[in-house]
């Protein structure tokens, strides 16, 4: 009786469910600039086979020595790929190490090398079946169906019985093309068809240089075996841009495959695709099982040690966000929209991510959504921050375990509710630094010598107004929209602005109010300009100017009523020198009502930290 061999069954194209095999040896294969690939010699106790390749996402098993010679593995998912010369390669997509090498103690059985020709000569070998041309009910493991069959891949076992995409499709010319997984694509293939979902679609971009001008757009494609980036240029861009829709599934046939430039993409593939005149794109309506965007999230705390310009995937709660602003791009003098959002995860760290264009304009962070960003670029401008690129994908409240876990931690877990986050973005930079992050008491701000460096420092605090200096708190300013310089009364009904070099028949009132604020430990003089001063006094400058001229007692009451009110202050501190005397100048960048819910969380967290120290 001939013993059963898993390896023979796999190479014959039989359906094998999670075979258990022994690793005999692993060997690294050089791949240039890409991640290493590992070739694996495996045994089923009857035969050995060296045609196994480890998918790059499993490299850590070898590098951490969990998968080593003589260990026992259960292969959960694999791809059988047929090369041009007829040889077959088995790509291991998912496996579990059941027993490490130290617990096995040696090779099992007396396996002999597998000879692919032997089974073809045996009359008992099952005949090869042609690849099906219609969708079939997908089981947990699919393998090749004969020597000439195209490579298939093993879908995850949790697909709930959804139908797979057809294993072949008719091309526009009427011929049948075999569908292969993305993971099997390489530059040495000339004819191939993949069935993939479009998970990212960029806008058409133009370029112009000494070699000419043109246009392009890029998409990212995903199937169950992996992902790849594809780019269409010029005529192909015009042809395919209106046809391809985000999140739809298509058959893609023919294209140039080349080594991927990792500097411009976070897609986990050694290769990228370029559309040609021979490329065809056909919609597929029967592939709902294909995954959506694939993420490899990095903790926000890890970004502090991530090199500049790295491309990363992050997920976080939108702790706060800023208003949309307009900036002009110097390269083409084009105005674009930008918006900073501030993301926090379970590490307690907060990072600023910049959205651009329509994403910035349409973003709504009022309900503190979970935001997942694929392919953000790390910047070292003032600490660590993120920029969303044209090739990035932003998903609001994604339907993923990571998002559900983060939302539950933030809303229902006491740690998430009480955690005081620390910004890693521009803490010593500008007013965009996290917005209401870097919370300090006034005593902490002074004891940490904030403002003593070359650049201004920013911090947030809760303070109570205890004194307002109303003397010289207002001045007559130039009425021009973009000028706030003080005007000179010409005593003839006209007011002169030296900056504008003009005389005006009127002026506008501007405020520069000195306020003393205090908390439980310290006090601080703070300069409040127009908007901040008007907020504290509860009146606009024009009304106060008129009140000062006509009703001095009512003017006094406004200042008295403003005392002993508590606010959240965003403060800029900087060492300034005047008449050879150096002192810290504090300026209120923003003043707003206290969010007592968040303030209470910070106080409770502070009490707990102090209790642990005690």
XYZ file of C-alpha atoms in Angstrom:
614
model
C 0.000 0.000 0.000
C 1.425 3.356 -1.032
C 1.408 5.787 1.925
C -0.581 9.014 1.497
C 1.521 12.092 0.748
C 0.233 15.613 1.355
C 2.900 16.981 -0.959
C 1.857 14.747 -3.832
C -1.779 15.745 -3.329
C -0.889 19.442 -3.287
C 1.135 19.166 -6.485
C -1.657 17.175 -8.155
C -4.079 20.012 -7.484
C -6.242 18.185 -4.938
C -8.167 20.090 -2.269
C -6.090 19.766 0.884
C -7.375 21.339 4.085
C -4.692 22.670 6.433
C -1.948 20.067 5.905
C 0.545 19.535 8.751
C 4.150 19.512 7.500
C 7.656 19.530 8.929
C 10.238 22.161 8.024
C 13.520 20.561 6.936
C 15.403 23.735 6.048
C 14.947 27.435 5.217
C 17.137 29.558 2.956
C 17.096 33.304 2.304
C 16.966 34.487 -1.316
C 18.360 37.922 -2.202
C 15.724 40.291 -3.626
C 17.640 43.534 -4.121
C 16.088 46.450 -2.237
C 12.924 44.596 -1.238
C 12.338 42.458 1.845
C 14.072 39.066 1.846
C 12.238 36.019 0.547
C 12.653 32.599 2.173
C 12.644 29.282 0.348
C 11.519 26.376 2.515
C 12.227 22.648 2.216
C 9.277 20.799 3.763
C 8.349 17.182 4.476
C 5.111 15.298 5.055
C 6.951 12.202 6.337
C 6.738 10.532 2.914
C 8.236 13.133 0.564
C 10.284 16.278 0.772
C 9.704 19.280 -1.483
C 11.820 22.426 -1.850
C 9.318 24.388 -3.936
C 7.831 26.292 -0.968
C 8.195 30.084 -0.713
C 7.244 32.023 2.394
C 5.042 35.100 1.844
C 6.838 38.230 3.010
C 4.263 38.924 5.724
C 5.437 35.697 7.421
C 9.145 36.616 7.353
C 9.089 37.313 11.071
C 8.551 33.594 11.765
C 11.989 32.833 10.329
C 13.698 35.996 11.567
C 12.480 35.381 15.137
C 13.494 31.694 14.817
C 9.995 30.418 15.545
C 10.027 28.637 12.208
C 13.273 26.688 12.001
C 14.515 23.281 10.826
C 12.528 20.325 12.274
C 9.581 22.397 13.572
C 6.017 21.241 12.815
C 3.669 23.651 10.967
C 0.020 23.695 10.000
C -0.442 25.408 6.624
C -3.719 27.326 6.736
C -3.537 28.979 3.316
C -1.281 28.608 0.281
C -0.996 29.431 -3.416
C 0.266 27.024 -6.086
C 1.850 29.021 -8.907
C 2.887 27.505 -12.277
C 5.985 29.109 -13.827
C 6.695 29.493 -17.539
C 8.845 26.351 -17.620
C 6.062 24.272 -16.038
C 7.594 24.111 -12.564
C 5.333 24.824 -9.626
C 5.964 26.987 -6.604
C 3.861 26.773 -3.439
C 3.588 30.182 -1.719
C 2.790 29.849 1.991
C 0.324 32.641 2.818
C -0.655 31.693 6.378
C 0.594 29.043 8.789
C 0.865 28.218 12.486
C 3.907 26.681 14.160
C 2.428 23.783 16.152
C 5.698 22.533 17.658
C 9.029 24.295 17.744
C 12.189 22.448 16.722
C 13.383 21.899 20.290
C 10.193 19.949 21.087
C 10.412 17.700 18.013
C 13.983 16.486 18.251
C 14.567 15.333 14.667
C 13.117 14.546 11.252
C 9.904 12.516 11.174
C 9.851 9.377 9.001
C 12.211 8.654 6.109
C 11.003 11.038 3.426
C 12.410 10.968 -0.088
C 12.548 13.897 -2.526
C 9.325 14.392 -4.460
C 9.586 13.617 -8.190
C 6.894 15.446 -10.128
C 6.943 12.920 -12.982
C 6.195 9.876 -10.810
C 2.543 10.573 -10.079
C 1.797 11.284 -13.739
C 2.951 7.732 -14.650
C 0.808 6.027 -12.025
C -2.543 4.812 -13.337
C -4.132 5.458 -9.971
C -3.422 9.179 -10.161
C -6.596 11.205 -10.586
C -7.111 12.904 -13.902
C -6.688 16.639 -14.077
C -9.922 18.546 -14.274
C -10.210 21.717 -16.350
C -10.446 24.965 -14.441
C -14.074 25.979 -13.938
C -15.299 28.887 -16.004
C -18.218 29.739 -13.707
C -18.193 30.916 -10.105
C -18.087 28.039 -7.642
C -18.922 27.875 -3.951
C -15.629 28.665 -2.237
C -14.279 26.209 0.300
C -11.551 27.009 2.757
C -8.772 25.756 0.489
C -8.457 25.838 -3.273
C -5.471 24.457 -5.170
C -4.511 24.045 -8.793
C -6.615 21.741 -10.921
C -3.963 20.199 -13.138
C -0.579 20.726 -14.707
C -1.727 23.565 -16.954
C -4.107 25.175 -14.476
C -3.563 28.727 -13.326
C -2.473 29.362 -9.745
C -5.265 29.734 -7.228
C -5.132 30.857 -3.657
C -6.607 29.670 -0.416
C -9.197 32.018 0.933
C -9.505 32.603 4.668
C -11.876 30.149 6.295
C -14.059 32.944 7.709
C -15.632 34.037 4.436
C -19.109 32.800 5.470
C -19.570 30.778 2.269
C -19.479 33.726 -0.126
C -18.883 32.886 -3.746
C -15.445 33.473 -5.159
C -14.627 35.240 -8.382
C -14.542 33.070 -11.504
C -11.189 31.393 -12.114
C -11.210 32.537 -15.739
C -12.674 35.478 -17.603
C -13.247 36.375 -21.228
C -10.950 39.120 -22.478
C -12.228 41.809 -24.883
C -10.806 39.696 -27.730
C -13.013 36.778 -26.719
C -10.300 34.450 -25.387
C -10.256 32.927 -21.913
C -7.735 34.324 -19.407
C -6.846 32.530 -16.184
C -7.193 34.547 -12.987
C -4.075 34.605 -10.791
C -3.563 36.103 -7.326
C -1.738 39.412 -6.912
C 0.939 37.726 -4.790
C 2.020 35.614 -7.769
C 2.656 38.563 -10.128
C 6.248 39.182 -11.207
C 8.045 40.929 -14.113
C 8.722 37.608 -15.838
C 5.048 37.012 -16.638
C 3.640 38.345 -19.892
C 0.022 37.194 -19.806
C -1.988 37.393 -16.620
C -5.362 38.463 -15.245
C -6.096 39.440 -11.651
C -9.421 40.032 -9.935
C -9.000 42.864 -7.426
C -10.808 45.579 -5.520
C -9.838 49.245 -6.001
C -9.108 50.497 -2.468
C -7.529 53.844 -3.412
C -7.903 56.101 -6.435
C -5.899 59.284 -6.805
C -6.790 62.313 -8.885
C -5.260 62.926 -12.317
C -2.017 64.835 -11.889
C 0.009 66.631 -14.542
C 3.726 67.217 -14.868
C 5.992 69.317 -17.039
C 9.785 69.130 -17.247
C 12.647 69.261 -19.748
C 11.615 65.912 -21.208
C 8.047 66.975 -21.888
C 4.706 67.000 -20.121
C 1.978 64.511 -19.339
C -0.606 63.252 -16.888
C -1.118 60.240 -14.638
C -3.276 58.746 -11.919
C -2.656 55.818 -9.587
C -4.842 53.204 -7.914
C -4.262 50.547 -5.280
C -5.614 47.034 -5.804
C -6.283 44.317 -3.225
C -7.242 40.650 -3.380
C -7.034 37.915 -0.759
C -3.351 37.257 -1.448
C -2.015 40.813 -1.260
C -2.024 44.285 -2.771
C -0.337 46.207 -5.593
C -0.165 49.768 -6.916
C -1.030 50.522 -10.551
C -0.453 53.718 -12.546
C -1.926 54.906 -15.834
C -0.169 57.574 -17.930
C -1.406 59.972 -20.620
C -3.808 58.156 -23.016
C -4.352 55.333 -20.525
C -5.116 57.913 -17.808
C -7.801 59.489 -20.026
C -9.171 56.061 -20.909
C -9.328 54.394 -17.496
C -9.915 57.277 -15.055
C -13.672 57.592 -15.778
C -14.102 53.798 -15.931
C -12.519 52.793 -12.606
C -14.499 53.485 -9.422
C -13.325 53.322 -5.832
C -14.252 50.116 -3.901
C -15.433 48.357 -7.078
C -13.969 45.011 -8.240
C -12.483 44.518 -11.725
C -10.527 42.052 -13.804
C -7.218 43.614 -14.837
C -5.436 41.951 -17.764
C -1.894 42.698 -18.976
C 0.395 45.482 -17.880
C 4.062 46.152 -17.204
C 5.371 44.977 -13.831
C 8.484 46.598 -12.410
C 10.220 46.953 -9.037
C 8.228 49.281 -6.775
C 9.658 52.601 -5.599
C 9.064 52.371 -1.846
C 9.689 56.089 -1.430
C 6.300 56.929 -2.908
C 4.040 54.144 -1.689
C 3.216 52.131 1.412
C 1.750 49.242 -0.593
C 3.247 45.960 0.610
C 4.454 44.587 -2.719
C 7.897 44.367 -4.280
C 6.400 45.269 -7.657
C 4.058 47.854 -9.134
C 1.976 47.861 -12.305
C 1.843 50.272 -15.238
C -1.083 50.220 -17.666
C -0.290 49.872 -21.390
C -2.203 49.939 -24.684
C -2.878 46.209 -24.167
C -4.317 46.594 -20.656
C -7.990 45.766 -20.256
C -10.256 46.473 -17.278
C -13.514 44.511 -16.977
C -16.004 44.930 -14.078
C -16.550 41.896 -11.840
C -19.913 41.691 -10.063
C -19.278 38.429 -8.208
C -16.357 39.077 -5.866
C -17.867 40.587 -2.738
C -15.586 38.367 -0.644
C -12.505 40.375 -1.641
C -11.106 42.438 1.236
C -11.137 46.220 1.416
C -8.190 48.400 2.442
C -5.387 46.455 4.154
C -3.673 48.243 7.037
C -0.517 47.592 9.041
C -1.043 50.044 11.878
C 1.828 51.684 13.739
C 1.275 52.919 17.290
C 1.352 56.712 17.539
C 3.966 56.444 20.297
C 6.246 54.561 17.873
C 6.187 57.517 15.473
C 8.610 59.362 17.749
C 11.334 56.917 16.646
C 10.161 56.557 13.034
C 12.523 58.062 10.433
C 11.475 61.200 8.558
C 9.608 60.591 5.268
C 8.613 57.045 6.279
C 5.229 55.909 4.934
C 3.028 54.460 7.709
C -0.531 53.361 8.528
C -2.080 54.843 11.687
C -5.420 54.709 13.460
C -6.662 57.016 16.188
C -9.542 58.857 17.803
C -10.003 62.378 16.452
C -9.406 64.147 19.741
C -9.777 67.598 18.152
C -9.506 69.322 14.800
C -8.867 72.772 13.373
C -10.719 74.916 10.892
C -9.927 74.731 7.189
C -7.273 77.199 6.028
C -6.082 78.149 2.543
C -2.460 78.143 1.487
C -0.808 78.944 -1.837
C 1.535 76.356 -3.310
C 4.676 78.165 -4.498
C 5.427 75.654 -7.278
C 2.296 76.433 -9.293
C 0.774 79.371 -7.392
C -2.329 77.251 -6.756
C -4.487 77.711 -3.659
C -5.279 74.527 -1.713
C -7.241 73.764 1.447
C -5.656 72.182 4.501
C -6.910 71.092 7.905
C -5.053 69.694 10.905
C -6.662 66.873 12.888
C -5.256 65.515 16.142
C -5.323 61.740 16.617
C -4.868 59.776 19.846
C -4.580 56.022 20.418
C -4.227 53.719 23.429
C -0.563 54.699 23.861
C -1.766 58.047 25.213
C 0.190 59.905 22.529
C -1.384 62.438 20.189
C -0.179 63.280 16.666
C -1.209 65.998 14.226
C -2.209 64.804 10.738
C -2.767 67.251 7.881
C -5.610 66.698 5.412
C -5.563 68.435 2.032
C -8.005 69.511 -0.656
C -11.513 68.097 -0.676
C -10.735 65.747 2.227
C -9.891 68.783 4.372
C -13.036 70.643 3.299
C -15.445 67.722 3.780
C -14.032 66.384 7.064
C -16.368 66.450 10.086
C -14.754 65.649 13.420
C -17.607 66.872 15.626
C -18.422 63.350 16.867
C -14.780 62.402 17.505
C -14.654 59.672 14.840
C -12.059 56.927 14.551
C -9.772 57.756 11.621
C -7.603 55.187 9.840
C -4.970 56.533 7.444
C -3.088 54.294 5.060
C 0.136 55.639 3.604
C 0.690 58.841 5.615
C 4.128 60.427 5.427
C 6.043 61.116 8.653
C 7.395 64.648 9.046
C 9.897 65.862 11.655
C 8.640 69.436 11.592
C 8.420 70.335 15.290
C 8.502 66.825 16.694
C 6.578 64.267 14.656
C 3.539 64.904 12.468
C 1.780 63.212 9.552
C 0.824 64.418 6.102
C -1.884 62.722 4.056
C -0.598 62.285 0.492
C -2.496 62.029 -2.778
C -1.736 58.293 -2.632
C -2.989 57.955 0.963
C -6.340 56.445 1.935
C -8.407 57.970 4.760
C -11.230 55.879 6.218
C -13.627 57.403 8.763
C -14.995 54.931 11.359
C -13.697 51.836 9.545
C -15.495 48.546 10.043
C -12.500 46.799 11.621
C -11.583 45.164 14.959
C -8.933 47.839 15.604
C -11.508 50.609 15.239
C -14.048 48.862 17.492
C -11.393 48.244 20.134
C -10.240 51.871 20.039
C -13.776 53.238 20.265
C -14.620 50.965 23.197
C -11.392 51.909 24.990
C -12.045 55.632 24.565
C -15.738 55.690 25.465
C -16.234 52.895 27.992
C -12.865 52.042 29.547
C -11.858 54.134 32.563
C -8.281 54.323 31.305
C -9.335 55.761 27.956
C -11.747 58.196 29.565
C -9.227 59.538 32.067
C -5.991 59.322 30.098
C -4.246 62.661 29.649
C -2.727 62.557 26.170
C 0.686 63.968 25.315
C 1.320 65.474 21.903
C 4.349 64.429 19.856
C 3.612 67.142 17.273
C 5.150 70.573 17.521
C 4.978 70.892 21.331
C 7.529 73.708 21.053
C 6.348 74.938 17.676
C 3.201 76.915 17.039
C -0.465 77.244 17.797
C -1.211 74.125 15.734
C 0.525 71.986 18.300
C -2.208 69.597 19.198
C -4.815 72.255 20.100
C -5.450 72.116 23.832
C -2.670 69.635 24.428
C 0.471 70.071 26.510
C -1.635 70.925 29.540
C 0.257 72.602 32.371
C -0.444 74.419 35.576
C 1.072 77.903 35.686
C 3.557 76.633 38.254
C 4.654 73.801 35.930
C 5.068 76.212 33.018
C 7.387 78.415 35.092
C 9.321 75.597 36.763
C 9.966 73.934 33.366
C 11.338 77.255 32.040
C 8.982 77.322 29.088
C 9.810 80.186 26.741
C 13.490 80.311 27.647
C 14.642 78.644 24.408
C 15.295 80.041 20.944
C 11.697 79.404 19.896
C 8.441 80.250 21.587
C 6.720 77.553 23.637
C 3.006 76.865 23.792
C 0.939 75.334 26.575
C -2.686 75.115 27.658
C -4.000 75.851 31.147
C -7.181 76.539 33.069
C -7.009 79.941 34.717
C -9.241 82.457 36.506
C -9.166 86.155 35.670
C -8.267 88.016 38.874
C -7.319 91.447 37.492
C -7.708 93.440 34.268
C -5.704 96.575 33.494
C -8.120 98.856 31.683
C -5.604 101.691 31.246
C -4.416 101.871 27.622
C -6.358 98.679 26.809
C -7.686 100.214 23.568
C -6.228 102.251 20.755
C -7.401 103.903 17.570
C -6.229 101.786 14.618
C -6.117 102.050 10.840
C -9.536 101.191 9.362
C -7.948 99.253 6.455
C -8.877 95.587 6.481
C -5.322 94.230 6.643
C -3.762 96.929 8.809
C -4.031 97.292 12.586
C -1.414 100.029 13.081
C -2.174 102.910 15.443
C -3.315 106.087 13.684
C -2.370 109.675 14.504
C -5.190 112.141 15.142
C -4.494 115.077 12.790
C -6.891 117.317 14.783
C -8.714 118.122 11.577
C -11.141 115.235 11.497
C -8.640 112.968 9.750
C -6.500 110.123 11.080
C -3.151 109.252 9.514
C -1.687 105.746 9.189
C 2.086 105.868 8.697
C 2.197 102.288 7.426
C -0.406 102.843 4.719
C 0.798 106.429 4.184
C -2.802 107.570 4.024
C -5.271 109.723 5.934
C -8.708 108.405 6.810
C -11.868 110.135 8.056
C -12.432 107.376 10.593
C -10.689 104.649 12.606
C -11.428 101.342 14.262
C -10.836 100.369 17.881
C -8.327 97.620 18.600
C -7.730 95.983 21.987
C -4.525 95.034 23.774
C -5.643 93.991 27.240
C -3.323 92.973 30.078
C -4.933 90.315 32.265
C -3.725 88.548 35.403
C -4.825 84.922 35.544
C -4.317 82.499 38.411
C -4.758 78.839 39.227
C -4.322 76.980 42.502
C -0.536 77.440 42.580
C 0.587 80.473 40.587
C -0.438 83.613 38.679
C 0.642 85.044 35.326
C 0.303 88.322 33.424
C -1.087 87.577 29.952
C -1.533 89.899 26.960
C -4.862 89.416 25.189
C -5.381 90.890 21.730
C -8.610 91.636 19.901
C -10.556 88.359 19.796
C -9.307 87.064 23.164
C -9.947 90.395 24.895
C -13.449 90.692 23.418
C -14.240 87.143 24.587
C -13.126 87.842 28.168
C -14.972 91.176 28.362
C -18.060 89.880 26.588
C -18.262 92.929 24.298
C -16.745 93.900 20.968
C -14.144 96.637 20.683
C -16.381 99.088 18.780
C -19.058 98.990 21.489
C -16.460 99.355 24.272
C -14.868 102.339 22.532
C -18.205 104.070 22.262
C -18.990 103.184 25.898
C -15.668 104.624 27.080
C -16.407 107.936 25.350
C -20.044 108.255 26.467
C -20.500 106.297 29.722
C -17.386 105.804 31.839
C -19.334 104.084 34.660
C -20.801 101.453 32.324
C -17.310 100.951 30.877
C -15.999 100.274 34.416
C -18.776 97.752 35.067
C -17.811 95.703 32.011
C -14.328 95.220 33.497
C -15.654 94.474 36.976
C -18.033 91.822 35.617
C -15.156 90.156 33.741
C -13.258 89.394 36.970
C -13.233 85.929 38.572
C -14.370 84.061 35.480
C -12.519 80.857 34.569
C -11.439 79.909 31.042
C -9.198 77.590 29.084
C -6.183 79.531 27.828
C -3.792 78.582 25.041
C -0.663 80.587 25.859
C 2.484 81.459 23.919
C 5.515 82.237 26.060
C 8.784 83.734 24.772
C 11.758 85.460 26.352
C 11.920 89.060 25.084
C 14.396 91.826 25.778
C 13.394 95.497 26.107
C 15.724 98.269 27.333
C 18.326 95.631 28.229
C 15.816 93.891 30.482
C 14.790 90.306 29.673
C 11.495 88.884 30.766
C 9.004 86.237 29.722
C 6.119 87.601 27.686
C 2.924 85.525 27.758
C 0.298 86.011 25.028
C -3.135 84.406 24.878
C -3.433 82.648 21.506
C -6.910 81.343 22.266
C -9.441 81.713 25.079
C -12.596 79.625 25.401
C -14.976 78.234 28.044
C -13.788 75.372 30.216
C -14.774 71.902 29.025
C -15.448 70.588 32.519
C -15.888 67.000 31.365
C -12.376 66.905 29.901
C -10.997 69.031 32.750
C -12.376 66.580 35.318
C -10.782 63.684 33.461
C -7.392 65.380 33.618
C -7.784 66.146 37.320
C -8.730 62.535 38.137
C -5.791 61.238 36.093
C -3.474 63.644 37.927
C -4.818 62.507 41.304
C -4.210 58.870 40.354
C -0.640 59.600 39.221
C 0.120 61.472 42.422
C -1.429 58.679 44.502
C 0.884 56.160 42.810
C 3.894 58.369 43.505
C 2.881 58.661 47.150
